[in-house]
mmCIF file of C-alpha atoms in Angstrom:
data_model
loop_
_atom_site.group_PDB
_atom_site.id
_atom_site.type_symbol
_atom_site.label_atom_id
_atom_site.label_comp_id
_atom_site.label_asym_id
_atom_site.label_seq_id
_atom_site.Cartn_x
_atom_site.Cartn_y
_atom_site.Cartn_z
ATOM 1 C CA MET A 1 -115.655 78.069 1.241
ATOM 2 C CA SER A 2 -117.595 81.254 0.536
ATOM 3 C CA ASN A 3 -117.707 84.028 3.103
ATOM 4 C CA LEU A 4 -121.432 83.740 3.448
ATOM 5 C CA ASN A 5 -121.191 80.030 4.121
ATOM 6 C CA GLN A 6 -118.508 80.483 6.715
ATOM 7 C CA ALA A 7 -120.507 83.202 8.430
ATOM 8 C CA MET A 8 -123.615 80.960 8.472
ATOM 9 C CA ILE A 9 -121.603 78.187 10.082
ATOM 10 C CA GLU A 10 -120.352 80.559 12.801
ATOM 11 C CA LYS A 11 -123.837 81.985 13.483
ATOM 12 C CA TYR A 12 -125.784 78.648 13.549
ATOM 13 C CA ARG A 13 -123.056 76.349 14.709
ATOM 14 C CA SER A 14 -125.251 74.705 17.328
ATOM 15 C CA SER A 15 -128.486 74.416 15.273
ATOM 16 C CA PHE A 16 -128.865 73.810 11.600
ATOM 17 C CA LEU A 17 -132.614 73.717 12.170
ATOM 18 C CA ASN A 18 -132.587 77.320 13.235
ATOM 19 C CA GLU A 19 -130.506 78.150 10.155
ATOM 20 C CA VAL A 20 -133.087 76.479 7.869
ATOM 21 C CA GLU A 21 -135.995 78.194 9.643
ATOM 22 C CA ALA A 22 -134.337 81.608 9.227
ATOM 23 C CA ASN A 23 -133.085 81.326 5.677
ATOM 24 C CA VAL A 24 -135.023 78.631 3.740
ATOM 25 C CA GLU A 25 -138.463 79.206 2.232
ATOM 26 C CA GLU A 26 -141.101 77.597 4.536
ATOM 27 C CA GLY A 27 -138.181 76.241 6.600
ATOM 28 C CA HIS A 28 -140.150 76.652 9.779
ATOM 29 C CA TRP A 29 -142.302 73.684 8.790
ATOM 30 C CA VAL A 30 -139.468 71.200 8.986
ATOM 31 C CA LYS A 31 -139.940 70.608 12.681
ATOM 32 C CA MET A 32 -143.542 69.558 12.068
ATOM 33 C CA CYS A 33 -142.513 66.484 10.069
ATOM 34 C CA MET A 34 -143.620 63.259 11.892
ATOM 35 C CA GLN A 35 -141.472 60.942 9.692
ATOM 36 C CA CYS A 36 -144.430 58.964 8.281
ATOM 37 C CA GLY A 37 -142.795 58.689 4.819
ATOM 38 C CA VAL A 38 -145.913 59.438 2.800
ATOM 39 C CA CYS A 39 -144.061 62.128 0.819
ATOM 40 C CA SER A 40 -141.433 59.601 -0.326
ATOM 41 C CA GLY A 41 -143.993 56.996 -1.150
ATOM 42 C CA SER A 42 -145.960 59.567 -3.188
ATOM 43 C CA CYS A 43 -143.002 60.912 -5.101
ATOM 44 C CA PRO A 44 -142.612 59.556 -8.716
ATOM 45 C CA LEU A 45 -138.850 59.782 -8.274
ATOM 46 C CA GLY A 46 -138.875 58.374 -4.727
ATOM 47 C CA PRO A 47 -136.560 55.365 -5.379
ATOM 48 C CA HIS A 48 -133.995 57.612 -6.958
ATOM 49 C CA TRP A 49 -133.552 60.094 -4.033
ATOM 50 C CA GLU A 50 -130.294 59.909 -2.128
ATOM 51 C CA HIS A 51 -132.242 61.269 0.833
ATOM 52 C CA PRO A 52 -136.048 61.339 0.589
ATOM 53 C CA PRO A 53 -137.760 64.440 2.025
ATOM 54 C CA GLN A 54 -138.557 63.064 5.474
ATOM 55 C CA GLU A 55 -134.921 61.863 5.822
ATOM 56 C CA LEU A 56 -133.658 65.275 4.853
ATOM 57 C CA PHE A 57 -135.859 66.834 7.576
ATOM 58 C CA MET A 58 -134.489 64.406 10.171
ATOM 59 C CA MET A 59 -130.955 65.184 9.053
ATOM 60 C CA ILE A 60 -131.658 68.920 9.432
ATOM 61 C CA ARG A 61 -132.919 68.321 13.019
ATOM 62 C CA ALA A 62 -129.804 66.139 13.605
ATOM 63 C CA ASN A 63 -127.524 69.018 12.596
ATOM 64 C CA GLU A 64 -126.186 67.260 9.500
ATOM 65 C CA ARG A 65 -125.588 70.555 7.734
ATOM 66 C CA GLU A 66 -122.962 69.616 5.165
ATOM 67 C CA ALA A 67 -124.667 66.350 4.186
ATOM 68 C CA VAL A 68 -127.994 68.207 3.522
ATOM 69 C CA LEU A 69 -126.644 71.206 1.701
ATOM 70 C CA LYS A 70 -124.205 69.341 -0.508
ATOM 71 C CA SER A 71 -126.843 66.677 -1.304
ATOM 72 C CA ASP A 72 -128.238 66.096 -4.724
ATOM 73 C CA SER A 73 -131.636 65.232 -3.192
ATOM 74 C CA MET A 74 -133.581 68.482 -3.121
ATOM 75 C CA TRP A 75 -132.637 69.043 -6.776
ATOM 76 C CA MET A 76 -134.649 65.952 -7.659
ATOM 77 C CA CYS A 77 -137.950 67.633 -6.965
ATOM 78 C CA THR A 78 -140.114 68.095 -10.062
ATOM 79 C CA SER A 79 -142.855 70.070 -8.432
ATOM 80 C CA CYS A 80 -145.574 67.509 -8.899
ATOM 81 C CA TYR A 81 -147.005 68.389 -5.512
ATOM 82 C CA ASN A 82 -148.088 64.847 -4.691
ATOM 83 C CA CYS A 83 -146.219 65.158 -1.405
ATOM 84 C CA ILE A 84 -148.104 68.331 -0.397
ATOM 85 C CA ALA A 85 -151.441 66.876 -1.391
ATOM 86 C CA ARG A 86 -150.917 63.750 0.664
ATOM 87 C CA CYS A 87 -148.885 64.970 3.715
ATOM 88 C CA PRO A 88 -151.069 64.343 6.798
ATOM 89 C CA ARG A 89 -149.790 67.517 8.360
ATOM 90 C CA GLY A 90 -149.925 69.661 5.297
ATOM 91 C CA LEU A 91 -146.270 70.459 5.077
ATOM 92 C CA PRO A 92 -145.315 72.549 1.963
ATOM 93 C CA ILE A 93 -142.668 70.001 1.087
ATOM 94 C CA THR A 94 -142.143 71.092 -2.477
ATOM 95 C CA HIS A 95 -141.422 74.633 -1.478
ATOM 96 C CA ILE A 96 -138.969 73.444 1.217
ATOM 97 C CA MET A 97 -137.085 71.413 -1.321
ATOM 98 C CA HIS A 98 -136.757 74.314 -3.708
ATOM 99 C CA GLY A 99 -135.869 76.495 -0.758
ATOM 100 C CA LEU A 100 -133.071 74.211 0.288
ATOM 101 C CA ALA A 101 -131.772 74.073 -3.291
ATOM 102 C CA THR A 102 -131.867 77.859 -3.535
ATOM 103 C CA TYR A 103 -130.075 78.277 -0.194
ATOM 104 C CA ALA A 104 -127.342 75.740 -1.185
ATOM 105 C CA LYS A 105 -126.767 77.696 -4.341
ATOM 106 C CA ARG A 106 -126.404 80.951 -2.442
ATOM 107 C CA LEU A 107 -123.803 79.310 -0.281
ATOM 108 C CA ASN A 108 -122.042 77.836 -3.317
ATOM 109 C CA LEU A 109 -122.572 74.239 -2.116
ATOM 110 C CA VAL A 110 -124.385 72.734 -5.158
ATOM 111 C CA PRO A 111 -122.788 69.480 -6.297
ATOM 112 C CA LYS A 112 -120.686 69.911 -9.429
ATOM 113 C CA LYS A 113 -122.440 69.123 -12.723
ATOM 114 C CA GLN A 114 -125.800 68.916 -11.044
ATOM 115 C CA PRO A 115 -128.119 68.846 -14.142
ATOM 116 C CA THR A 116 -131.106 70.578 -12.619
ATOM 117 C CA ALA A 117 -128.918 73.436 -11.262
ATOM 118 C CA GLU A 118 -127.210 73.750 -14.686
ATOM 119 C CA PHE A 119 -130.531 73.854 -16.505
ATOM 120 C CA GLY A 120 -131.876 76.373 -14.008
ATOM 121 C CA GLN A 121 -128.944 78.699 -14.484
ATOM 122 C CA MET A 122 -129.279 78.458 -18.330
ATOM 123 C CA PHE A 123 -132.948 79.167 -18.059
ATOM 124 C CA TRP A 124 -132.426 82.213 -15.718
ATOM 125 C CA ASP A 125 -129.534 83.639 -17.866
ATOM 126 C CA SER A 126 -131.794 83.551 -20.956
ATOM 127 C CA LEU A 127 -134.821 84.938 -19.208
ATOM 128 C CA SER A 128 -132.981 87.734 -17.346
ATOM 129 C CA LYS A 129 -131.177 88.891 -20.524
ATOM 130 C CA ASN A 130 -134.082 88.882 -22.945
ATOM 131 C CA GLY A 131 -137.255 88.973 -20.844
ATOM 132 C CA ARG A 132 -138.172 85.610 -22.325
ATOM 133 C CA VAL A 133 -136.519 82.201 -22.826
ATOM 134 C CA ASN A 134 -134.815 81.221 -26.001
ATOM 135 C CA GLU A 135 -135.707 77.483 -26.086
ATOM 136 C CA LEU A 136 -133.379 76.714 -28.923
ATOM 137 C CA LYS A 137 -130.250 78.145 -27.273
ATOM 138 C CA ILE A 138 -131.162 76.392 -24.008
ATOM 139 C CA GLY A 139 -131.621 73.056 -25.808
ATOM 140 C CA VAL A 140 -128.282 73.435 -27.622
ATOM 141 C CA GLY A 141 -126.585 74.503 -24.385
ATOM 142 C CA LEU A 142 -127.910 71.322 -22.643
ATOM 143 C CA TYR A 143 -126.974 68.970 -25.466
ATOM 144 C CA PHE A 144 -123.388 70.239 -25.696
ATOM 145 C CA LYS A 145 -122.722 71.063 -22.012
ATOM 146 C CA ASP A 146 -120.608 67.904 -21.675
ATOM 147 C CA GLY A 147 -118.486 68.459 -24.810
ATOM 148 C CA PHE A 148 -118.892 68.482 -28.568
ATOM 149 C CA ALA A 149 -118.770 64.742 -29.060
ATOM 150 C CA GLN A 150 -121.456 64.129 -26.473
ATOM 151 C CA GLY A 151 -123.401 66.942 -27.860
ATOM 152 C CA VAL A 152 -123.574 65.424 -31.373
ATOM 153 C CA LYS A 153 -124.666 62.140 -29.832
ATOM 154 C CA ASN A 154 -127.464 63.926 -27.962
ATOM 155 C CA ALA A 155 -128.554 65.886 -30.985
ATOM 156 C CA MET A 156 -128.671 62.720 -33.113
ATOM 157 C CA ALA A 157 -130.733 60.946 -30.456
ATOM 158 C CA GLY A 158 -133.247 63.810 -30.452
ATOM 159 C CA ARG A 159 -133.281 64.533 -34.085
ATOM 160 C CA GLU A 160 -136.761 63.203 -34.691
ATOM 161 C CA LEU A 161 -138.239 65.428 -31.965
ATOM 162 C CA GLY A 162 -136.312 68.432 -33.230
ATOM 163 C CA MET A 163 -137.584 67.878 -36.784
ATOM 164 C CA ALA A 164 -141.136 67.521 -35.626
ATOM 165 C CA MET A 165 -140.932 70.759 -33.593
ATOM 166 C CA MET A 166 -139.559 72.614 -36.725
ATOM 167 C CA LYS A 167 -142.294 71.176 -38.908
ATOM 168 C CA THR A 168 -144.990 72.480 -36.429
ATOM 169 C CA GLN A 169 -143.191 75.809 -36.127
ATOM 170 C CA ARG A 170 -142.510 75.168 -32.398
ATOM 171 C CA MET A 171 -138.830 75.771 -33.106
ATOM 172 C CA ASN A 172 -136.952 77.906 -35.600
ATOM 173 C CA ALA A 173 -133.198 77.443 -36.324
ATOM 174 C CA MET A 174 -132.871 81.225 -36.707
ATOM 175 C CA GLU A 175 -133.693 81.666 -33.122
ATOM 176 C CA TYR A 176 -130.134 80.716 -32.364
ATOM 177 C CA PHE A 177 -128.829 83.847 -33.949
ATOM 178 C CA GLY A 178 -131.022 86.207 -32.132
ATOM 179 C CA GLY A 179 -134.532 85.275 -31.102
ATOM 180 C CA HIS A 180 -137.491 87.152 -29.734
ATOM 181 C CA LYS A 181 -136.947 89.691 -26.918
ATOM 182 C CA CYS A 182 -139.216 91.824 -24.798
ATOM 183 C CA LYS A 183 -139.363 95.324 -26.119
ATOM 184 C CA ASP A 184 -138.425 96.882 -22.750
ATOM 185 C CA THR A 185 -135.400 94.823 -21.667
ATOM 186 C CA SER A 186 -134.171 97.688 -19.473
ATOM 187 C CA GLY A 187 -137.507 97.612 -17.657
ATOM 188 C CA ILE A 188 -137.194 93.864 -17.195
ATOM 189 C CA GLN A 189 -133.707 94.405 -15.708
ATOM 190 C CA LYS A 190 -135.002 97.026 -13.231
ATOM 191 C CA MET A 191 -137.782 94.773 -12.219
ATOM 192 C CA LEU A 192 -135.487 91.822 -11.635
ATOM 193 C CA LYS A 193 -133.043 94.067 -9.674
ATOM 194 C CA LYS A 194 -135.838 95.128 -7.382
ATOM 195 C CA ALA A 195 -137.022 91.590 -6.970
ATOM 196 C CA GLN A 196 -133.467 90.553 -6.028
ATOM 197 C CA GLU A 197 -133.402 93.308 -3.392
ATOM 198 C CA PHE A 198 -136.555 91.777 -1.825
ATOM 199 C CA GLU A 199 -135.089 88.381 -2.094
ATOM 200 C CA ASP A 200 -131.946 89.475 -0.206
ATOM 201 C CA GLN A 201 -134.098 90.843 2.535
ATOM 202 C CA GLN A 202 -135.169 87.251 3.271
ATOM 203 C CA ILE A 203 -131.760 86.074 4.125
ATOM 204 C CA THR A 204 -129.476 87.209 6.891
ATOM 205 C CA ARG A 205 -126.565 89.148 5.485
ATOM 206 C CA PHE A 206 -123.054 89.085 6.837
ATOM 207 C CA ASP A 207 -121.310 92.276 5.800
ATOM 208 C CA GLY A 208 -120.896 93.540 9.385
ATOM 209 C CA LYS A 209 -124.521 94.135 9.856
ATOM 210 C CA GLU A 210 -127.644 92.055 9.835
ATOM 211 C CA GLY A 211 -130.304 93.184 7.397
#
């Protein structure tokens, strides 16, 4: 268990709702959910959720901390915004889902081998290093993340799409050996560092002080 997670447990032992309100993007809206289920019915992936949004919100209010933060559910959100458009109370459900996922990652509680989390990390690593995303390297990384044999199977299954992308110059095999980068990568790094400082200000820190 990470030090930050343990500290959060101690601080918010009696109220997971308070923890979510304080540390999750748009978390203060959770208490406004009236459990109508419109969000779940509007979600194209609704049948595949372990816990649909309104159920997650009820679990938060019921103090089911571990079940929520270790859930695969919030990682299912594809940002289609159907839930926000149809919520009778106008809850920013998509933002809350992403906020819960981000918070779970900060606390090191993401389920192992969670595909959305793995893709997000690959995307971020490429973007933060080069200032832009190397689609070919990300694609290869996703294909082979479960081993060489599975990677070959994935590559063979997607070969027609790959060839079509190369023919239309949407993908170049040479990108794997370098790829385009922003000219001022050091400037990108400074910008991201400053953004991270702002991000850290949005979460209670436990290094002996609150900031």
